[in-house]
Structure formats: structure tokens, C-alpha cells
XYZ file of N, CA and C in Angstrom:
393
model
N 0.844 -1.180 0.000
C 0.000 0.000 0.000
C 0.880 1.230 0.000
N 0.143 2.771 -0.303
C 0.863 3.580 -0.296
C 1.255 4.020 1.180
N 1.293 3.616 2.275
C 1.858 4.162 3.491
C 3.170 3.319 3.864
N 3.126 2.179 3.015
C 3.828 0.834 3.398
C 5.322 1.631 2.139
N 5.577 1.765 0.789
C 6.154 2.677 0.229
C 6.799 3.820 0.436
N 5.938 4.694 1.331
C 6.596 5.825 1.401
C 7.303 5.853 2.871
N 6.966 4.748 3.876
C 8.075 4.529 5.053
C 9.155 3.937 4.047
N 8.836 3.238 3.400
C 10.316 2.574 2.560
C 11.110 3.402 2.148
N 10.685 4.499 1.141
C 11.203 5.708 0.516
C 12.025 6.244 1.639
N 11.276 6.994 2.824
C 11.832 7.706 3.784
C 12.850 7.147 4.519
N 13.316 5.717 4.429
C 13.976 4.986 5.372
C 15.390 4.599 4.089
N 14.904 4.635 3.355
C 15.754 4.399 1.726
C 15.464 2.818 1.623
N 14.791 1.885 1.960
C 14.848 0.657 1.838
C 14.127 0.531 0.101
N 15.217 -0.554 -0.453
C 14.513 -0.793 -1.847
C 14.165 -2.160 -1.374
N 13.237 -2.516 -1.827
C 12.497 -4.042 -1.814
C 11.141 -4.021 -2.946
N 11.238 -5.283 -2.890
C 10.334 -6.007 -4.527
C 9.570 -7.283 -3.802
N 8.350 -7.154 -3.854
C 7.399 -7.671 -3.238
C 7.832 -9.049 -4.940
N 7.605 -10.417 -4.413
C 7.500 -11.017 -5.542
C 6.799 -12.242 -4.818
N 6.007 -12.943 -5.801
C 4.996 -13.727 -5.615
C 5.905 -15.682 -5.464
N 5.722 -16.292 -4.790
C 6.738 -17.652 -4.872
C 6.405 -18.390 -6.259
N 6.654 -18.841 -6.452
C 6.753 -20.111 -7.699
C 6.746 -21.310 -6.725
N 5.567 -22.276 -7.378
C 5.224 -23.403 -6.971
C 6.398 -23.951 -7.148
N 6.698 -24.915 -6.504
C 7.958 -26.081 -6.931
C 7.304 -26.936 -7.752
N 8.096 -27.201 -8.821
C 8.359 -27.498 -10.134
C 7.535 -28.974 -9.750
N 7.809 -29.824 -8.998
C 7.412 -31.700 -8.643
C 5.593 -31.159 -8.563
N 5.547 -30.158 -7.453
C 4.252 -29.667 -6.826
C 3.629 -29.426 -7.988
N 3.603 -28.266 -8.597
C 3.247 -28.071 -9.882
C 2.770 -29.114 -11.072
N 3.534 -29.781 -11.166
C 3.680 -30.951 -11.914
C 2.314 -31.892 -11.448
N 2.405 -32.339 -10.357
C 1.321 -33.070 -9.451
C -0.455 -32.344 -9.577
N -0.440 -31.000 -9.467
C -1.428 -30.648 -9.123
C -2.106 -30.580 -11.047
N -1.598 -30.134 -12.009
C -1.681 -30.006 -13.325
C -2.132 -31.579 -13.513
N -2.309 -32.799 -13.045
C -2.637 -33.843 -13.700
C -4.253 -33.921 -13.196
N -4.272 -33.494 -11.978
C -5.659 -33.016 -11.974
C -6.554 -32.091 -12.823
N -6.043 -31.373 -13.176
C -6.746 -30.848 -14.660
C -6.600 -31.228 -16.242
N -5.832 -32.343 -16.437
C -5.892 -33.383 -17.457
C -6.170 -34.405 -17.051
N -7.411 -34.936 -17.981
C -8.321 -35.923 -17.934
C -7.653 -37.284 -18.455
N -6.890 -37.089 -19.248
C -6.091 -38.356 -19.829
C -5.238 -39.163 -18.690
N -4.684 -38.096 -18.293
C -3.259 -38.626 -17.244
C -4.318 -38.857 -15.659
N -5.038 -38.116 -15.616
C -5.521 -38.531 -14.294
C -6.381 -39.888 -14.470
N -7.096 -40.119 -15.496
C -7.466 -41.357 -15.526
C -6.064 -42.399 -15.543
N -4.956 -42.663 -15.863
C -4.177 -43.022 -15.972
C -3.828 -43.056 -14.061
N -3.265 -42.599 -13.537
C -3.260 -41.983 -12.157
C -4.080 -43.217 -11.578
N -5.464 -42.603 -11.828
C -6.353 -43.685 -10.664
C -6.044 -44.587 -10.587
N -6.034 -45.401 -12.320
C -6.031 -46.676 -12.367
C -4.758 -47.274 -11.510
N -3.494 -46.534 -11.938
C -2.145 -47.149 -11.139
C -2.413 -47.058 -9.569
N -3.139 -46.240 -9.010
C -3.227 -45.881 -7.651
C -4.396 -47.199 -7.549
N -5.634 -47.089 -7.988
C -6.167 -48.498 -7.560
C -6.073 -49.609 -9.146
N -5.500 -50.348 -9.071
C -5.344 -50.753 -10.756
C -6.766 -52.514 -10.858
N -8.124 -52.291 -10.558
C -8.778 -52.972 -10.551
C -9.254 -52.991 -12.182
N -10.418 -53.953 -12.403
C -10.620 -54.136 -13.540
C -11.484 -53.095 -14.186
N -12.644 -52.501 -13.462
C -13.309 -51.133 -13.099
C -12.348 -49.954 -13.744
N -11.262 -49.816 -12.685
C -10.485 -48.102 -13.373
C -9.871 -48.770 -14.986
N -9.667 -49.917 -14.749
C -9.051 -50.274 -16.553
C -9.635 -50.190 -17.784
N -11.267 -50.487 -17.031
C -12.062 -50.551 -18.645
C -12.591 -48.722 -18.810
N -12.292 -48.009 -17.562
C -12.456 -46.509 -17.831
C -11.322 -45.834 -19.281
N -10.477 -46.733 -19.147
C -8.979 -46.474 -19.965
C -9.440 -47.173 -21.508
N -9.208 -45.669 -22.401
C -9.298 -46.141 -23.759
C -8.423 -47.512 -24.086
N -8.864 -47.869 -25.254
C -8.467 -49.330 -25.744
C -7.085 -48.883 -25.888
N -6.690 -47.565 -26.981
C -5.362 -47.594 -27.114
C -4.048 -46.962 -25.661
N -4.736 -46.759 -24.390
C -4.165 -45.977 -23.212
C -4.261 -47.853 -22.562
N -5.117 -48.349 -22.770
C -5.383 -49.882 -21.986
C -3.910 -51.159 -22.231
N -3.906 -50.668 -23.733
C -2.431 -51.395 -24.680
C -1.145 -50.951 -23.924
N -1.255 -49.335 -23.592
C 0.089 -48.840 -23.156
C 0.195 -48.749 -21.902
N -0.478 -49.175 -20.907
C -0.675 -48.727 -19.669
C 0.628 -49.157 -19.303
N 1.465 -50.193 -19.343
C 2.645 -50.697 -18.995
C 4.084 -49.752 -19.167
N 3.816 -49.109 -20.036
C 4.732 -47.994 -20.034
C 4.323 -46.825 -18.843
N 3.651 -46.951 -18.166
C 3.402 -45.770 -16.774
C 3.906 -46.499 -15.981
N 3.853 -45.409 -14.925
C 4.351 -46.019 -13.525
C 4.025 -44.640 -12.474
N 3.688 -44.890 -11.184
C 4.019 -43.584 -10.642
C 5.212 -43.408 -9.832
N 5.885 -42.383 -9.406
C 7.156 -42.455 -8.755
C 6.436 -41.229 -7.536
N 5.817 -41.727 -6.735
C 5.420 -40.874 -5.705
C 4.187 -40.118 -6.320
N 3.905 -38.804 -6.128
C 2.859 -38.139 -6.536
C 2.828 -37.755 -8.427
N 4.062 -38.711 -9.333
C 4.395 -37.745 -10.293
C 4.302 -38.846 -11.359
N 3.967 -38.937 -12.327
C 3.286 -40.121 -13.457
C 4.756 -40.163 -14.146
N 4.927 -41.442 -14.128
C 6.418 -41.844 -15.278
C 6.127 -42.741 -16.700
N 6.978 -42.609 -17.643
C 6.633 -43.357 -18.802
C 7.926 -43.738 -19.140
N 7.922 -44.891 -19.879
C 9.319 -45.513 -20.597
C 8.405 -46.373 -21.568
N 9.298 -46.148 -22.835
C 8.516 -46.504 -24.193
C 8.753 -47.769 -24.152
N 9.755 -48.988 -23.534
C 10.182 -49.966 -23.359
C 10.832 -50.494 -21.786
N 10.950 -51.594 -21.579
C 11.442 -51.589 -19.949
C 13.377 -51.104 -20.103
N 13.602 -50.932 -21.666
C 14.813 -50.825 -21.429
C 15.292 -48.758 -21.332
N 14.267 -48.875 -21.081
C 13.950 -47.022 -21.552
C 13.833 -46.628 -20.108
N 14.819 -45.135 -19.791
C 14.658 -44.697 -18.377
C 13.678 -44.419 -18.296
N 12.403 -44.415 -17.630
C 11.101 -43.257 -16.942
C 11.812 -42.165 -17.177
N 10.574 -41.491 -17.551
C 10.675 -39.645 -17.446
C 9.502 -39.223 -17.249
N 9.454 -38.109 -16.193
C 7.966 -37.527 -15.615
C 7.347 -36.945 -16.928
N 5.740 -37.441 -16.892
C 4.855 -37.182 -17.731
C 4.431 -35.689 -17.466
N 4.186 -35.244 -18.527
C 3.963 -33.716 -18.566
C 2.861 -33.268 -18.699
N 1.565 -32.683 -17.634
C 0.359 -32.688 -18.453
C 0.063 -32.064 -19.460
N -0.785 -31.821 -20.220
C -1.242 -30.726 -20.983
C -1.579 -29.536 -20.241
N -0.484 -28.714 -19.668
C -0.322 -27.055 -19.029
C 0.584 -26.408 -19.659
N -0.124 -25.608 -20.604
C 1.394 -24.644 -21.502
C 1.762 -23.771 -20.714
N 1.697 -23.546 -19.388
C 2.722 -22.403 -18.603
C 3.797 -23.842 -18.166
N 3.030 -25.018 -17.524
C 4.060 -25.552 -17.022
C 4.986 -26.339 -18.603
N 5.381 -26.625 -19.210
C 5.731 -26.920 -20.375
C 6.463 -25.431 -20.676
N 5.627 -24.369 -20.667
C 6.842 -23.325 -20.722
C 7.752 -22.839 -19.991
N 7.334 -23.229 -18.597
C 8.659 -23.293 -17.758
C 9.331 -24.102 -17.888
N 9.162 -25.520 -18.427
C 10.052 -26.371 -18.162
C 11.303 -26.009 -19.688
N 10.695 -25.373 -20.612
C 11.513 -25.082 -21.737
C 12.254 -24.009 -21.481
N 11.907 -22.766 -20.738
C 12.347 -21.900 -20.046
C 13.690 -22.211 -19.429
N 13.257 -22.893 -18.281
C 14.686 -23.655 -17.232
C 15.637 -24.769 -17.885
N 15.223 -24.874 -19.383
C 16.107 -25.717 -19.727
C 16.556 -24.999 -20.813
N 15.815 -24.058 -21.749
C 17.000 -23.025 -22.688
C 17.564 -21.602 -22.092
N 16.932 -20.947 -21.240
C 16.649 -19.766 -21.103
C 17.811 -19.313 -19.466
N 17.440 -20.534 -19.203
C 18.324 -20.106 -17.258
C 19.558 -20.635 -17.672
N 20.610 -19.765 -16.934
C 21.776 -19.718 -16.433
C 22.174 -20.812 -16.586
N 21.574 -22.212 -15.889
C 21.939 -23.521 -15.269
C 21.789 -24.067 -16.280
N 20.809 -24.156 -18.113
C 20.465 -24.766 -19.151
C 21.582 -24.099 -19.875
N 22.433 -23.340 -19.908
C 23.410 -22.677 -20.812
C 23.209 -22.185 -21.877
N 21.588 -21.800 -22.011
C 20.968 -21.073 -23.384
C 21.934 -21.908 -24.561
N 20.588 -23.488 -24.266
C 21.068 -24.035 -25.139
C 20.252 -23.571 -26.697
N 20.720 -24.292 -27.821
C 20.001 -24.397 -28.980
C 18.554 -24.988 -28.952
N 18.370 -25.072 -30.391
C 16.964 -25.971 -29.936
C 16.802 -27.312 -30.019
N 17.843 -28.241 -30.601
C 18.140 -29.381 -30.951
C 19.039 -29.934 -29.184
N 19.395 -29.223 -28.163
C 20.230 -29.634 -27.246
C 19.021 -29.691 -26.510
N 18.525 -28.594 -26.599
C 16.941 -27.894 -25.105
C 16.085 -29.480 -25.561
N 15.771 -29.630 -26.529
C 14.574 -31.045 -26.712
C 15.404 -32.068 -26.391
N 16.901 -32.232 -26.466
C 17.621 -33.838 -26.096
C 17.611 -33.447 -24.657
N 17.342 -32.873 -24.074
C 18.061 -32.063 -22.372
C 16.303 -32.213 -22.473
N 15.347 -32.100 -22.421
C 13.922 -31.974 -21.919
C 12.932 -33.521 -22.035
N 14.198 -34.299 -23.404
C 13.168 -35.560 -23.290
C 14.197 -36.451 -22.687
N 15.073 -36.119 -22.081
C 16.065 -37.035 -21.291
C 15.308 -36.917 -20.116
N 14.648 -36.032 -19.269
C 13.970 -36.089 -18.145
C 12.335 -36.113 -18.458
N 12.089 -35.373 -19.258
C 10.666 -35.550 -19.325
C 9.625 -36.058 -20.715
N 8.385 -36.371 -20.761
C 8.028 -36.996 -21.794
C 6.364 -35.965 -21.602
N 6.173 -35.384 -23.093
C 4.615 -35.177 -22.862
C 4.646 -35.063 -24.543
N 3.579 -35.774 -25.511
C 3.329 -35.981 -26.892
C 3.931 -34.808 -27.298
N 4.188 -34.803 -28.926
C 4.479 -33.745 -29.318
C 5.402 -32.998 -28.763
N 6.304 -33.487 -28.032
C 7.390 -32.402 -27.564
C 8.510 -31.058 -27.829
N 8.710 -32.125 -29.279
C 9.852 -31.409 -29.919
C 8.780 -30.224 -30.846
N 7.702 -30.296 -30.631
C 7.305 -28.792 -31.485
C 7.104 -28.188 -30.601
């Protein structure tokens, strides 16, 4: 507020009010609740009866073996010889952070765009990635 400012001013204090950023796992977790694909996926691994299976399309029913969960966070490997990598829901902020922190930050070394997609599907997997 303006009384909260102008003690700042008068005192010389500079400060920047800034809002937190969810953690990245958290984030990740709460976004599968608003995709319908992956959360059906979810239930079934959390209770995997015959009920949550026949909820699962024929072609999600074929692949179900490639999921897994690793705590609160959905994993996929295209084969058992394939590492897991956390599934990504359909959230284009979270997908743009994750392209963000992997071309754009300090710690990703503003990579190219051919390094940022080998560096994004080495940890993570969501369709269509590389566009």
C-alpha cells in the first residue's frame, strides 16, 4: 500500500514484493488433476482394478505398462529398457517453464533448440514435444 512505500522511501529501503513459484514436482502433481487423460491413468495405477481399466481407452489400456508412478508424479518408458521420465500434463505455462529452465536459465546454458529437446526428453516426456 501507499503508506507501506513511502516509510520505505523515507527509510531508503529498496524491496520487490514477488509472488513464490510453486515447486516445479508440486506443480507438476497438481496439473494432472486438470488433465483428464493422465488422471485417468493416475487412478487406475493408484487403484489398478478391472473397473479403473475398462475406464482407460483401448489404445491408453495397450500402453498402460509404459506408466508407472514415482510418488505423486506419473512416469513413462517406451520400453522396460527405456529410463522413466515424468509425464507432462497438458499445461502450456508448465511446459513453458520447463523449456524456459532448460533453454533460457543460467543452469540450461541457453542451449540451442536441438540440445533444449535432447536435455527436456532425457527427463521428461509429454506428446508432441519437440514442437
Amino acid at each position: 500500500d501507499d503508506d507501506d512505500c513511502a516509510t520505505c522511501v523515507t527509510l531508503g529501503i529498496n524491496a520487490t514484493v514477488s509472488s513464490p513459484v510453486l515447486p516445479l514436482r508440486q506443480q507438476i502433481a497438481d496439473a494432472y488433476e486438470e488433465d483428464a487423460f493422465y488422471a485417468a491413468i493416475i487412478r487406475y495405477l493408484r487403484n489398478p482394478t478391472a473397473d479403473t481399466l475398462a475406464k482407460l481407452t483401448r489404445p491408453t489400456r495397450d500402453a498402460i505398462t509404459r506408466y508407472d508412478l514415482d510418488g505423486d508424479l506419473l512416469a513413462y518408458a517406451i520400453d522396460t529398457f527405456d529410463t522413466p521420465r515424468v509425464v507432462i500434463p497438458a499445461d502450456d505455462d508448465l511446459r513453458a517453464r520447463l523449456v524456459h529452465e532448460y533453454h533460457d536459465a543460467p543452469a540450461g546454458g541457453h542451449l540451442g533448440r536441438e540440445k533444449t529437446f535432447a536435455a527436456l526428453s532425457r527427463d521428461f516426456f509429454w506428446p508432441r514435444l519437440y514442437k
